[in-house]
XYZ file of C-alpha atoms in Angstrom:
583
model
C 13.595 -55.200 -56.648
C 10.484 -54.292 -54.616
C 11.847 -56.246 -51.278
C 15.177 -54.582 -51.334
C 13.845 -51.127 -51.751
C 11.620 -51.810 -49.030
C 14.449 -53.510 -46.958
C 16.688 -50.222 -46.927
C 13.550 -48.374 -46.188
C 13.301 -50.361 -43.045
C 16.846 -50.232 -42.197
C 16.855 -46.497 -42.898
C 14.050 -45.930 -40.812
C 15.243 -48.154 -38.022
C 18.860 -46.540 -37.745
C 17.356 -42.897 -37.626
C 15.144 -44.218 -34.992
C 17.856 -45.704 -33.039
C 20.204 -42.718 -33.672
C 16.917 -40.251 -32.063
C 16.871 -42.684 -29.197
C 20.635 -42.727 -28.717
C 20.343 -38.576 -28.981
C 17.548 -38.655 -26.558
C 19.399 -40.628 -24.189
C 22.833 -38.356 -24.613
C 20.783 -35.688 -24.079
C 19.430 -37.201 -20.338
C 22.328 -38.539 -19.577
C 24.956 -36.198 -20.337
C 23.518 -33.123 -21.576
C 20.966 -31.690 -19.518
C 21.620 -33.870 -16.409
C 21.053 -30.864 -14.006
C 18.733 -28.432 -15.766
C 16.264 -31.226 -18.190
C 13.228 -29.762 -20.283
C 11.229 -26.316 -20.063
C 10.887 -27.462 -16.122
C 14.414 -27.592 -15.636
C 14.563 -31.195 -13.706
C 17.817 -32.235 -11.739
C 17.736 -35.900 -13.341
C 20.685 -36.515 -10.926
C 18.656 -35.556 -8.117
C 15.789 -36.716 -9.405
C 17.312 -40.277 -9.812
C 19.084 -40.268 -6.474
C 15.746 -39.684 -4.698
C 14.346 -42.877 -6.174
C 16.232 -45.042 -4.385
C 17.002 -43.028 -1.344
C 14.901 -41.698 1.910
C 15.569 -38.752 3.354
C 14.634 -36.676 6.159
C 15.343 -32.811 5.421
C 16.470 -31.453 8.703
C 16.836 -27.485 7.167
C 15.945 -26.670 3.750
C 18.704 -24.408 4.124
C 16.701 -20.856 3.683
C 17.429 -18.234 6.582
C 15.130 -17.679 8.994
C 13.101 -14.484 10.891
C 13.391 -14.190 15.047
C 12.378 -11.549 17.090
C 14.647 -8.955 19.553
C 14.869 -11.304 21.684
C 15.922 -14.722 19.736
C 12.381 -16.380 19.183
C 11.435 -17.681 16.143
C 9.006 -15.682 14.171
C 9.053 -17.973 10.949
C 11.102 -21.274 11.429
C 12.259 -22.181 14.686
C 15.393 -24.689 14.858
C 15.661 -27.121 17.972
C 16.935 -30.388 18.783
C 14.664 -33.479 17.802
C 14.430 -37.090 17.709
C 14.471 -38.388 13.970
C 13.423 -42.209 13.860
C 13.712 -44.190 10.392
C 11.229 -46.669 9.638
C 13.653 -50.121 9.261
C 13.600 -49.737 12.937
C 10.516 -51.407 12.954
C 12.489 -54.955 11.531
C 14.903 -55.014 14.212
C 15.016 -55.293 18.401
C 16.234 -51.625 19.428
C 16.422 -49.899 23.022
C 12.735 -48.326 22.885
C 12.114 -48.222 26.163
C 15.731 -46.343 26.759
C 14.757 -43.570 24.327
C 11.235 -43.479 26.202
C 13.007 -43.114 29.534
C 14.757 -39.998 28.502
C 12.261 -38.217 26.431
C 9.578 -38.812 28.976
C 6.997 -40.282 26.706
C 5.255 -43.903 26.996
C 7.288 -46.389 25.243
C 4.173 -47.969 23.362
C 4.147 -44.222 21.764
C 7.537 -44.368 20.095
C 7.203 -48.328 19.156
C 3.593 -46.845 17.336
C 5.067 -44.225 15.700
C 7.968 -46.240 14.178
C 5.384 -49.510 13.401
C 3.290 -46.522 11.002
C 6.268 -44.724 9.547
C 6.986 -45.175 5.754
C 9.478 -42.557 5.628
C 12.138 -41.197 8.065
C 9.991 -38.792 10.463
C 10.743 -36.257 13.246
C 8.694 -37.425 17.049
C 5.857 -35.499 17.567
C 4.150 -34.770 14.462
C 4.086 -31.275 12.714
C 5.478 -29.493 15.807
C 8.409 -32.404 16.549
C 8.674 -32.626 20.882
C 11.850 -30.558 21.811
C 14.350 -31.937 23.658
C 17.016 -30.276 25.699
C 21.159 -30.595 24.877
C 21.140 -33.141 27.800
C 18.391 -35.270 26.299
C 20.153 -34.975 22.695
C 23.629 -35.960 24.140
C 21.971 -39.250 25.778
C 20.517 -40.227 23.402
C 23.354 -39.718 20.605
C 25.180 -41.383 23.157
C 23.456 -44.484 22.822
C 24.686 -44.517 19.405
C 21.439 -46.824 18.035
C 21.157 -47.215 14.118
C 18.485 -45.522 13.081
C 17.890 -43.174 15.833
C 19.276 -39.652 16.021
C 18.952 -36.539 18.027
C 19.574 -34.023 15.969
C 18.766 -29.764 15.192
C 15.864 -29.481 12.861
C 13.877 -26.879 11.359
C 10.705 -26.981 12.658
C 7.353 -24.347 11.239
C 6.646 -21.618 13.455
C 3.408 -22.575 15.195
C 1.681 -19.492 14.206
C 2.060 -16.781 11.529
C 2.877 -13.620 12.697
C 3.404 -10.491 10.842
C 2.529 -11.839 7.405
C 2.603 -8.727 5.599
C 6.144 -7.541 7.571
C 7.733 -10.607 6.923
C 6.174 -11.462 3.747
C 6.091 -14.398 1.470
C 8.310 -16.844 -0.436
C 7.321 -18.529 -3.376
C 8.834 -20.288 -6.552
C 9.368 -18.497 -9.855
C 11.940 -19.240 -12.355
C 11.553 -16.231 -14.086
C 12.455 -13.655 -11.302
C 15.064 -16.323 -9.832
C 16.653 -15.584 -13.334
C 16.383 -11.605 -13.227
C 18.021 -11.917 -9.766
C 20.745 -14.296 -9.644
C 21.769 -14.721 -13.088
C 25.541 -16.073 -12.395
C 24.228 -18.114 -9.145
C 22.103 -20.028 -12.100
C 25.061 -19.907 -14.415
C 27.094 -21.115 -12.122
C 24.865 -23.587 -10.315
C 25.196 -22.280 -6.976
C 21.465 -22.510 -6.759
C 19.373 -24.497 -8.564
C 15.839 -23.434 -10.817
C 13.379 -24.540 -8.190
C 14.965 -22.207 -5.451
C 12.103 -20.328 -3.610
C 12.674 -16.894 -2.958
C 11.213 -13.728 -1.359
C 8.479 -12.013 -3.228
C 7.369 -9.392 -1.017
C 7.974 -7.595 2.452
C 11.447 -8.903 4.260
C 11.614 -11.913 2.414
C 11.875 -9.785 -0.697
C 14.316 -6.997 0.734
C 16.666 -9.409 3.038
C 16.416 -12.609 -0.178
C 20.342 -12.491 -1.287
C 21.251 -12.906 2.906
C 18.186 -15.995 2.882
C 18.633 -17.403 -0.108
C 19.528 -21.475 0.886
C 23.542 -23.006 -0.091
C 21.836 -26.375 0.160
C 19.970 -28.955 2.400
C 20.606 -30.361 5.571
C 19.506 -34.198 5.831
C 19.630 -37.269 6.719
C 19.189 -40.147 3.935
C 19.653 -43.829 3.515
C 19.357 -46.245 0.390
C 16.740 -48.108 -0.606
C 15.773 -51.258 -2.214
C 12.705 -52.257 -3.977
C 10.806 -52.804 -1.107
C 11.961 -50.044 1.350
C 14.571 -52.427 3.161
C 18.426 -50.767 3.968
C 19.899 -51.222 0.941
C 23.507 -50.994 2.263
C 22.856 -52.246 5.726
C 22.105 -49.599 8.444
C 24.391 -46.670 7.306
C 22.618 -43.500 7.500
C 24.632 -40.409 5.847
C 24.372 -36.727 7.061
C 24.450 -34.393 4.429
C 24.330 -30.379 4.719
C 26.290 -27.187 2.875
C 29.829 -27.390 3.130
C 29.583 -23.067 4.859
C 28.901 -23.837 8.466
C 27.746 -20.236 9.109
C 24.812 -20.735 6.734
C 21.872 -20.707 6.900
C 21.610 -17.030 8.480
C 19.211 -15.741 10.896
C 17.544 -12.202 10.356
C 17.132 -10.475 13.837
C 13.976 -8.389 13.242
C 13.206 -5.772 16.020
C 9.438 -7.186 16.333
C 8.608 -8.560 20.070
C 6.667 -11.665 19.683
C 5.054 -11.949 22.689
C 3.216 -7.800 21.907
C 2.935 -9.196 18.131
C 0.914 -12.253 19.218
C -1.434 -9.980 21.501
C -1.973 -7.248 18.884
C -3.024 -10.063 16.208
C -5.275 -11.614 18.711
C -7.315 -8.855 20.021
C -7.268 -7.221 16.281
C -9.137 -10.566 15.185
C -11.215 -11.059 18.227
C -12.430 -7.720 17.815
C -12.936 -7.862 14.287
C -11.093 -5.300 12.377
C -11.743 -5.551 8.540
C -9.466 -3.056 6.720
C -6.883 -1.355 8.926
C -4.098 -2.244 11.321
C -1.769 -1.535 14.277
C 2.022 0.000 14.079
C 3.591 0.123 17.603
C 7.064 1.670 17.768
C 9.753 1.927 20.737
C 9.670 5.865 21.055
C 13.850 5.737 21.867
C 14.830 3.975 18.742
C 11.930 4.190 16.316
C 12.199 0.248 16.007
C 8.897 -1.755 15.394
C 7.577 -3.806 18.154
C 4.526 -4.998 16.522
C 3.142 -4.306 13.108
C -0.426 -5.822 11.713
C -1.955 -5.446 8.435
C -5.736 -6.312 7.791
C -7.531 -8.172 6.259
C -5.162 -11.434 6.497
C -3.250 -12.856 3.780
C -5.496 -15.194 1.531
C -3.616 -18.730 1.736
C -4.276 -19.893 -1.772
C -3.448 -16.538 -3.025
C -1.590 -14.690 -0.949
C -0.739 -11.664 -3.306
C -4.493 -10.875 -4.128
C -5.872 -8.076 -2.843
C -6.624 -6.584 -0.231
C -5.177 -9.086 1.642
C -1.634 -8.952 -0.463
C -1.407 -4.960 0.829
C 0.459 -4.071 3.615
C -1.844 -1.338 4.521
C 0.512 0.168 7.225
C 3.513 0.989 5.114
C 0.917 2.629 2.292
C -0.376 6.237 2.341
C -3.646 6.693 3.973
C -6.013 9.854 4.133
C -5.225 10.638 8.022
C -8.071 13.523 8.837
C -7.432 15.365 11.684
C -4.038 13.308 12.601
C -2.791 16.380 10.125
C -3.753 19.189 12.497
C -0.292 18.206 14.186
C 1.371 19.427 11.496
C -0.961 22.430 10.965
C -0.408 23.122 14.788
C 3.670 23.081 14.980
C 3.504 25.891 12.104
C 1.820 27.741 13.782
C 3.483 27.289 17.226
C 6.473 27.563 15.206
C 5.675 30.571 12.771
C 4.678 32.953 16.039
C 1.069 33.470 14.620
C 0.197 34.428 18.937
C -2.423 31.899 18.956
C -2.569 31.625 22.930
C -4.362 35.507 22.849
C -6.856 33.942 20.117
C -10.688 32.709 20.362
C -12.087 30.805 17.583
C -15.928 30.396 16.164
C -16.106 26.470 16.243
C -19.556 26.564 15.468
C -18.910 27.609 11.984
C -17.771 25.059 9.617
C -14.649 24.550 7.670
C -14.986 27.176 5.770
C -15.945 29.778 7.916
C -19.967 29.364 7.156
C -22.939 28.412 9.517
C -23.765 25.204 9.803
C -21.112 22.890 11.403
C -21.553 19.386 11.849
C -20.131 19.457 15.350
C -20.800 23.294 16.532
C -17.984 23.422 19.393
C -18.788 27.035 20.756
C -15.870 29.862 20.845
C -12.635 27.832 21.652
C -8.839 28.827 21.983
C -6.047 27.472 20.524
C -5.824 24.394 22.909
C -9.079 23.884 23.160
C -9.622 23.559 19.176
C -6.929 21.225 19.472
C -8.022 19.483 22.272
C -12.048 19.013 20.417
C -10.363 19.047 17.125
C -11.977 21.653 15.492
C -11.748 22.200 11.767
C -12.445 25.724 11.317
C -9.800 27.003 13.973
C -7.081 24.661 11.917
C -8.424 26.125 8.486
C -8.277 29.758 9.274
C -4.330 29.374 10.771
C -3.600 27.328 7.692
C -4.740 30.602 5.258
C -2.553 32.898 7.420
C 0.336 30.453 6.925
C -0.281 29.876 3.636
C -0.132 33.364 2.790
C 3.440 34.028 4.290
C 4.678 30.657 2.976
C 3.402 28.631 0.201
C 5.414 25.752 1.011
C 4.672 25.823 4.978
C 2.805 22.355 5.121
C 5.663 20.369 3.303
C 8.043 21.808 5.344
C 6.443 21.037 8.580
C 5.526 17.619 7.782
C 9.184 17.066 6.672
C 10.558 18.261 10.203
C 7.850 15.767 11.761
C 9.144 13.220 9.331
C 5.799 12.605 7.641
C 6.947 12.823 4.060
C 10.170 11.015 2.467
C 10.802 7.418 2.600
C 10.854 6.699 6.569
C 12.137 2.829 6.918
C 15.572 2.097 7.277
C 17.558 2.647 3.846
C 21.852 3.094 3.254
C 24.682 1.284 2.152
C 24.742 -2.564 3.082
C 28.011 -4.199 1.812
C 27.911 -4.147 -2.378
C 23.967 -3.229 -2.110
C 23.794 0.418 -2.718
C 20.753 2.067 -0.803
C 19.697 -0.851 0.776
C 16.090 -1.154 1.681
C 14.262 -2.832 4.518
C 10.690 -1.953 3.663
C 11.096 -2.196 -0.179
C 7.167 -1.837 -0.912
C 6.985 1.449 1.160
C 5.398 4.607 -0.417
C 6.047 7.940 0.409
C 3.319 10.226 1.783
C 2.182 13.523 -0.115
C 0.768 16.897 0.779
C -0.761 18.233 -2.996
C -1.786 16.350 -5.948
C -1.481 19.948 -7.995
C 0.315 22.913 -7.023
C -2.225 25.244 -8.260
C -4.100 23.810 -5.169
C -1.827 26.076 -2.315
C -3.716 29.388 -3.851
C -6.966 27.798 -3.795
C -8.945 28.579 -0.284
C -11.173 25.851 -0.017
C -8.100 23.094 -1.136
C -6.297 24.986 1.641
C -8.606 24.429 4.365
C -9.604 20.929 3.367
C -5.787 19.787 3.279
C -4.827 22.059 6.466
C -6.974 18.970 8.452
C -5.728 16.127 6.388
C -8.111 16.078 3.765
C -8.219 16.410 -0.307
C -4.904 15.240 -1.446
C -3.202 14.579 1.852
C -1.978 10.843 2.020
C 0.415 9.447 5.075
C 1.332 6.087 6.070
C 0.302 4.446 9.608
C 3.789 3.807 9.451
C 5.008 7.330 9.026
C 2.307 8.796 11.663
C 3.647 6.271 14.243
C 7.024 7.878 13.438
C 5.934 11.394 13.799
C 4.501 9.898 17.328
C 7.797 8.716 18.350
C 9.732 11.983 17.610
C 7.582 14.361 19.446
C 7.581 11.873 22.110
C 11.297 11.789 22.489
C 11.989 15.746 21.724
C 11.872 16.383 18.212
C 14.908 13.768 17.057
C 13.758 12.239 13.620
C 14.919 8.587 13.206
C 14.714 5.893 10.189
C 12.211 3.186 10.991
C 13.717 -0.348 11.597
C 12.257 -3.496 11.445
C 15.564 -5.151 11.351
C 18.734 -5.126 13.401
C 20.669 -7.607 12.352
C 22.118 -10.479 10.287
C 23.283 -13.518 11.908
C 25.151 -16.331 11.005
C 23.937 -19.940 12.103
C 25.997 -19.554 15.526
C 24.530 -16.271 16.457
C 27.541 -14.373 15.704
C 26.784 -11.332 13.641
C 27.410 -11.058 9.906
C 25.950 -7.387 9.441
C 24.243 -4.854 12.022
C 22.131 -1.884 11.228
C 22.786 1.312 12.905
C 20.279 3.718 14.303
C 19.894 6.529 11.583
C 18.507 9.610 11.694
C 16.342 11.465 9.050
C 17.692 13.865 6.905
C 16.311 17.972 7.490
C 15.517 19.903 10.083
C 13.750 19.655 12.903
C 10.925 21.416 15.214
C 12.556 23.537 17.863
C 12.368 22.315 21.362
C 9.586 24.826 22.635
C 7.498 23.733 19.602
C 8.093 19.828 20.933
C 7.227 20.802 24.172
C 3.966 22.682 23.320
C 2.650 19.862 21.173
C 3.155 17.535 23.716
C 1.067 19.554 26.069
C -1.277 19.825 23.110
C -1.345 15.868 22.800
C -2.032 15.146 26.606
C -4.445 17.836 26.634
C -6.758 15.536 23.845
C -6.911 12.719 26.560
C -7.532 15.036 29.176
C -10.216 17.032 27.805
C -10.663 16.000 24.389
C -11.447 13.687 21.778
C -9.483 11.018 23.303
C -10.741 11.326 26.846
C -11.690 7.728 26.811
C -8.141 7.036 27.558
C -7.842 9.033 30.708
C -8.492 6.678 32.952
C -6.115 3.722 31.778
C -3.543 2.678 33.404
C -0.837 4.141 31.411
C -0.973 8.298 31.033
C -1.902 8.814 27.619
C -0.974 11.366 24.405
C -2.631 11.326 21.481
C -4.556 12.604 18.533
C -7.997 11.255 16.706
C -8.693 11.582 13.352
C -11.913 10.925 11.422
C -10.991 11.271 7.585
C -13.724 11.273 4.723
C -12.801 8.452 1.890
C -14.802 9.524 -0.698
C -17.758 6.820 -0.040
C -21.008 8.359 1.309
C -20.741 7.429 5.373
C -17.593 5.898 5.404
C -14.395 6.892 7.111
C -10.706 6.370 8.195
C -11.073 6.300 11.931
C -7.534 7.161 13.444
C -6.091 7.305 16.648
C -1.924 7.926 16.854
C -0.717 8.012 20.708
C 2.501 7.551 22.600
C 2.917 6.346 26.357
C 3.315 6.852 29.130
C 3.702 10.790 29.180
C 6.116 11.135 32.177
C 8.757 8.180 30.170
C 7.811 7.780 26.988
C 8.290 4.426 25.522
C 5.615 3.343 22.931
C 4.515 5.051 20.161
C 0.912 3.729 18.811
C -1.139 4.067 15.550
C -4.159 2.372 14.823
C -6.161 2.866 12.347
C -9.648 1.130 10.876
C -9.925 1.823 7.154
C -12.931 2.954 4.806
C -15.290 1.550 7.596
C -18.642 3.028 9.169
C -18.104 5.942 11.678
C -20.298 4.105 14.252
C -18.948 0.772 13.422
C -14.999 1.669 13.804
C -12.978 -0.451 16.375
C -10.240 2.082 16.706
C -10.538 3.107 20.470
C -11.491 -0.770 21.290
C -8.154 -1.780 20.072
C -6.048 1.196 21.426
C -7.582 0.418 24.863
C -7.308 -3.292 24.559
C -3.334 -3.023 23.501
C -2.792 -0.686 26.134
C -4.366 -2.519 29.230
C -2.596 -5.489 27.473
C 1.120 -3.803 27.448
C 0.385 -2.669 31.171
C -0.715 -5.919 32.257
C 2.450 -7.740 30.925
C 4.888 -5.221 32.344
C 3.330 -4.877 35.805
C 1.957 -8.942 36.013
């Protein structure tokens, strides 16, 4: 009896174990073949990978190019792809070497060392011409292909503006639930987390990889002869290219100068005056490769509000001129401090309005602000808005089914007041008039203000991207130039501001730039940050004055004033631009 009972228990346990194994097998092979375990592993793909060798030609995600079509992220050009099974064959390596102009021994050595298919030339494969590509393919050599391949950019440019891409299943599920549900994208698809990668993510999503592959046996030899297959997404128009407004050569120059000079925190914005398109945007500190989202390197300081200091005097000056305060007939005692008391750190003597602006006299603009606020408590916001300083500055509008699409999703808007009650407090008015207290403006907005003044007062949205292109270079969507809403300054006020900004360089705080090959108009700013001895050091400019083409802002943030690199950077950038234009 005991033997029979034990036998029954053994049989039942065996059946349970077999049923569990069958259930597990069904789960693996029938039920969760494309999304197995919490890691969402595609078992079909994993199985194929085990018995194939492949070289990915294009991961399928769209790329970024500059205004001239030059690659910013991934380049895409004809490359020579070689398969490792060539080492066991007699193939015309001499003919290939002659076509591409390299010693034959280099080709043979590369193949002998290869365990997987590779693009000849390493991380940055040798770039072939169209003629070389056609000549190689005409030979029809098994395992030798001349094909377009995605190649990483040789340097990382505009990293804060372009943004980063990462795998994040939770975020992927939130953004694209239907695509995941219908298996249009895989659970391990990388998505844009910041910057333009985030803004244009739906345009950039891969529809699948393009690759060359062949099946191998246990020893890595060809399983089905020498048949190499090409696989690619069915849609020939993808992946897309995002055509930015950046000028790669200028971006490269600016970033090299920042690194050479050693700017620790701050950056540069360079705009095209005619369009308010970004030519260059560089933020420091750089991103941390291991943790790019970690502060401070993970922050794009150029689109975040900063304390502007005397840059804001442009707003006060514009309001005084347009409000007919008869500034031209008055003299101000610039030996007095901001509050009209003796003991100013910078005793400048008796100055008129133009001289006060050029030499950045705090007392003059604090006094003007008191008078303006007595007449209109909202003047500061109104005139900041007329100059395009507050509100969303970056391009925004409707794009297909995207309502209110934003090219700068992380952009934060500027502000003038922290507490509306301060509008009636004299000292708060004095401080606000010179860009202190609660005034915060982004370098991007300040650059756009300079472009607005330079082109005569027309306010425009700032573009970082001009169009989205299909793979063949035709246009999927074009982003039109768009004006910022709201009132503009009168032409008389703009003319006067242009004159004032030129005087800053001719006889005021920017006189250092008066000897540059381009004529420059601009305004300096030194803002107290709240840390004793530390300031934000600004210079905002446009040039050449006779036919304005560039609007430039450089800011060194939270730095000791005597260590600020601002003026040196401005000088280097303008000189380099002049030399590149004039040889």
